[in-house]
Amino acid sequence: MAHDILFFLASDDETAAATHLQGPGQAFQSVTCHFIEPDSAIAEWDMFFEEPSAEAAPLDRLLGWRPWPDWVTAPLNDGVEVFALPQRLILALAGASPEELEELAGRWAKRLRSTDEDDTTDDDLLAVLQGVARLAAAAVSTGGRLYSWSY
């Protein structure tokens, strides 16, 4: 489980990969959260928009979801991971209504409770999703991409 996760806007994979050692820092627009698995969160969000439902799918269905987020930098022994969010998810988040984000936050919270991750994060999941949706809208309008950096 990652301690610190930053969802951030970058122009391309090369720029995102350059954040590997130091993190995105102040140079990138970002949203921070803590103590979640970023790849499973990204897959959960993508699954929600592709198959809308207030109920979280069984864990084996989530783990088999495709496309799973792509690594921009392969994980090393330092524990740092940089993932690219799927383009279809970026578009879905950019166009999401407040109601969809609320429903997704509820579904995500149910998933975290089912895997005991809700005891580790004290983040407002709706606020995280709203922030990531704003980044997605910026990515769409600027031609950029969304990434997650975690440690």
Short mmCIF file of C-alpha atoms in Angstrom, two decimals:
data_model
loop_
_atom_site.label_atom_id
_atom_site.label_comp_id
_atom_site.label_asym_id
_atom_site.label_seq_id
_atom_site.Cartn_x
_atom_site.Cartn_y
_atom_site.Cartn_z
CA MET A 1 0.00 0.00 0.00
CA ALA A 2 1.32 3.41 -0.94
CA HIS A 3 1.84 5.99 1.80
CA ASP A 4 1.60 9.10 -0.38
CA ILE A 5 -0.20 9.27 -3.71
CA LEU A 6 -0.27 12.27 -5.99
CA PHE A 7 -2.52 12.37 -9.02
CA PHE A 8 -0.97 14.93 -11.33
CA LEU A 9 -1.25 16.55 -14.72
CA ALA A 10 1.71 16.30 -17.12
CA SER A 11 2.15 16.88 -20.81
CA ASP A 12 3.41 13.39 -21.66
CA ASP A 13 4.87 10.11 -20.36
CA GLU A 14 8.46 11.35 -20.53
CA THR A 15 7.66 14.35 -18.35
CA ALA A 16 5.74 12.14 -15.92
CA ALA A 17 8.60 9.62 -15.79
CA ALA A 18 11.00 12.40 -14.81
CA THR A 19 9.06 12.75 -11.52
CA HIS A 20 10.09 9.26 -10.41
CA LEU A 21 12.85 10.20 -7.97
CA GLN A 22 11.53 13.42 -6.44
CA GLY A 23 7.78 13.27 -7.06
CA PRO A 24 5.74 15.81 -8.99
CA GLY A 25 6.44 18.64 -6.55
CA GLN A 26 5.14 22.18 -6.94
CA ALA A 27 5.76 22.26 -10.70
CA PHE A 28 2.70 20.10 -11.43
CA GLN A 29 -0.97 20.54 -10.62
CA SER A 30 -1.80 17.65 -8.32
CA VAL A 31 -4.22 16.09 -5.83
CA THR A 32 -2.83 14.22 -2.83
CA CYS A 33 -4.23 11.29 -0.92
CA HIS A 34 -2.77 8.70 1.42
CA PHE A 35 -2.69 4.99 2.15
CA ILE A 36 -4.54 3.57 -0.84
CA GLU A 37 -3.46 1.37 -3.74
CA PRO A 38 -3.40 3.78 -6.69
CA ASP A 39 -3.58 1.11 -9.40
CA SER A 40 -6.64 -0.56 -7.89
CA ALA A 41 -8.27 2.85 -7.30
CA ILE A 42 -7.71 3.77 -10.96
CA ALA A 43 -9.15 0.42 -12.07
CA GLU A 44 -12.13 0.88 -9.72
CA TRP A 45 -12.85 4.31 -11.19
CA ASP A 46 -12.52 3.05 -14.76
CA MET A 47 -14.80 0.10 -14.05
CA PHE A 48 -17.40 2.45 -12.55
CA PHE A 49 -17.64 4.54 -15.71
CA GLU A 50 -17.64 1.52 -17.99
CA GLU A 51 -20.14 -0.45 -15.88
CA PRO A 52 -21.98 2.06 -13.65
CA SER A 53 -23.28 0.65 -10.40
CA ALA A 54 -23.39 1.79 -6.80
CA GLU A 55 -22.23 -1.69 -5.79
CA ALA A 56 -18.56 -2.55 -5.97
CA ALA A 57 -17.85 -5.52 -8.21
CA PRO A 58 -16.31 -8.63 -6.63
CA LEU A 59 -12.58 -8.29 -5.96
CA ASP A 60 -11.64 -10.93 -8.53
CA ARG A 61 -13.54 -8.95 -11.19
CA LEU A 62 -11.65 -5.78 -10.24
CA LEU A 63 -8.29 -7.56 -10.32
CA GLY A 64 -9.10 -8.90 -13.79
CA TRP A 65 -10.17 -5.48 -15.10
CA ARG A 66 -8.55 -4.26 -18.31
CA PRO A 67 -6.99 -1.98 -19.12
CA TRP A 68 -5.11 -1.91 -15.83
CA PRO A 69 -3.13 1.33 -15.43
CA ASP A 70 0.15 1.35 -17.37
CA TRP A 71 3.43 1.92 -15.58
CA VAL A 72 5.28 4.95 -16.87
CA THR A 73 8.30 3.86 -14.83
CA ALA A 74 8.65 0.28 -13.76
CA PRO A 75 8.70 -0.18 -9.99
CA LEU A 76 12.15 -0.45 -8.49
CA ASN A 77 13.27 -1.39 -5.00
CA ASP A 78 12.55 2.20 -3.90
CA GLY A 79 8.79 1.52 -3.86
CA VAL A 80 7.96 4.45 -6.15
CA GLU A 81 5.43 3.86 -8.92
CA VAL A 82 4.25 6.18 -11.67
CA PHE A 83 1.09 5.14 -13.52
CA ALA A 84 -0.70 6.66 -16.51
CA LEU A 85 -4.46 6.82 -16.18
CA PRO A 86 -6.29 5.33 -19.19
CA GLN A 87 -7.44 7.98 -21.66
CA ARG A 88 -11.04 6.79 -21.50
CA LEU A 89 -10.98 7.32 -17.73
CA ILE A 90 -9.57 10.82 -18.15
CA LEU A 91 -12.42 11.64 -20.52
CA ALA A 92 -15.00 10.08 -18.19
CA LEU A 93 -13.72 11.96 -15.15
CA ALA A 94 -13.58 15.22 -17.09
CA GLY A 95 -17.24 14.86 -18.04
CA ALA A 96 -18.50 13.38 -14.78
CA SER A 97 -21.44 15.02 -13.05
CA PRO A 98 -21.34 15.82 -9.33
CA GLU A 99 -23.83 12.97 -8.79
CA GLU A 100 -21.60 10.48 -10.61
CA LEU A 101 -18.61 11.52 -8.51
CA GLU A 102 -20.66 11.10 -5.31
CA GLU A 103 -21.81 7.64 -6.41
CA LEU A 104 -18.26 6.67 -7.34
CA ALA A 105 -16.95 7.91 -3.98
CA GLY A 106 -19.52 5.71 -2.24
CA ARG A 107 -18.58 2.68 -4.31
CA TRP A 108 -14.88 3.32 -3.73
CA ALA A 109 -15.46 3.63 0.03
CA LYS A 110 -17.31 0.28 -0.02
CA ARG A 111 -14.34 -1.29 -1.80
CA LEU A 112 -11.89 0.12 0.73
CA ARG A 113 -14.04 -1.16 3.61
CA SER A 114 -14.20 -4.61 2.04
CA THR A 115 -10.40 -4.75 1.85
CA ASP A 116 -9.79 -3.04 5.23
CA GLU A 117 -8.11 -0.09 3.51
CA ASP A 118 -10.65 2.37 4.92
CA ASP A 119 -8.93 2.16 8.30
CA THR A 120 -5.72 3.48 6.79
CA THR A 121 -6.86 6.52 4.83
CA ASP A 122 -8.53 9.51 6.39
CA ASP A 123 -8.90 11.33 3.09
CA ASP A 124 -12.27 12.67 1.95
CA LEU A 125 -12.70 10.34 -1.03
CA LEU A 126 -15.26 12.61 -2.70
CA ALA A 127 -12.85 15.56 -2.44
CA VAL A 128 -10.08 13.42 -3.95
CA LEU A 129 -12.32 12.44 -6.87
CA GLN A 130 -13.48 16.03 -7.38
CA GLY A 131 -9.86 17.17 -7.50
CA VAL A 132 -8.87 14.43 -9.92
CA ALA A 133 -11.90 15.27 -12.09
CA ARG A 134 -10.73 18.90 -12.23
CA LEU A 135 -7.29 17.69 -13.30
CA ALA A 136 -8.92 15.47 -15.93
CA ALA A 137 -10.84 18.45 -17.32
CA ALA A 138 -7.58 20.41 -17.48
CA ALA A 139 -5.88 17.48 -19.22
CA VAL A 140 -8.63 17.34 -21.84
CA SER A 141 -8.51 21.09 -22.46
CA THR A 142 -4.69 21.24 -22.70
CA GLY A 143 -4.01 17.93 -24.41
CA GLY A 144 -2.15 16.67 -21.33
CA ARG A 145 -2.44 13.39 -19.46
CA LEU A 146 -3.11 12.29 -15.90
CA TYR A 147 -0.71 10.24 -13.84
CA SER A 148 -0.31 8.95 -10.34
CA TRP A 149 2.94 9.00 -8.41
CA SER A 150 3.10 6.96 -5.25
CA TYR A 151 5.48 5.92 -2.56
#
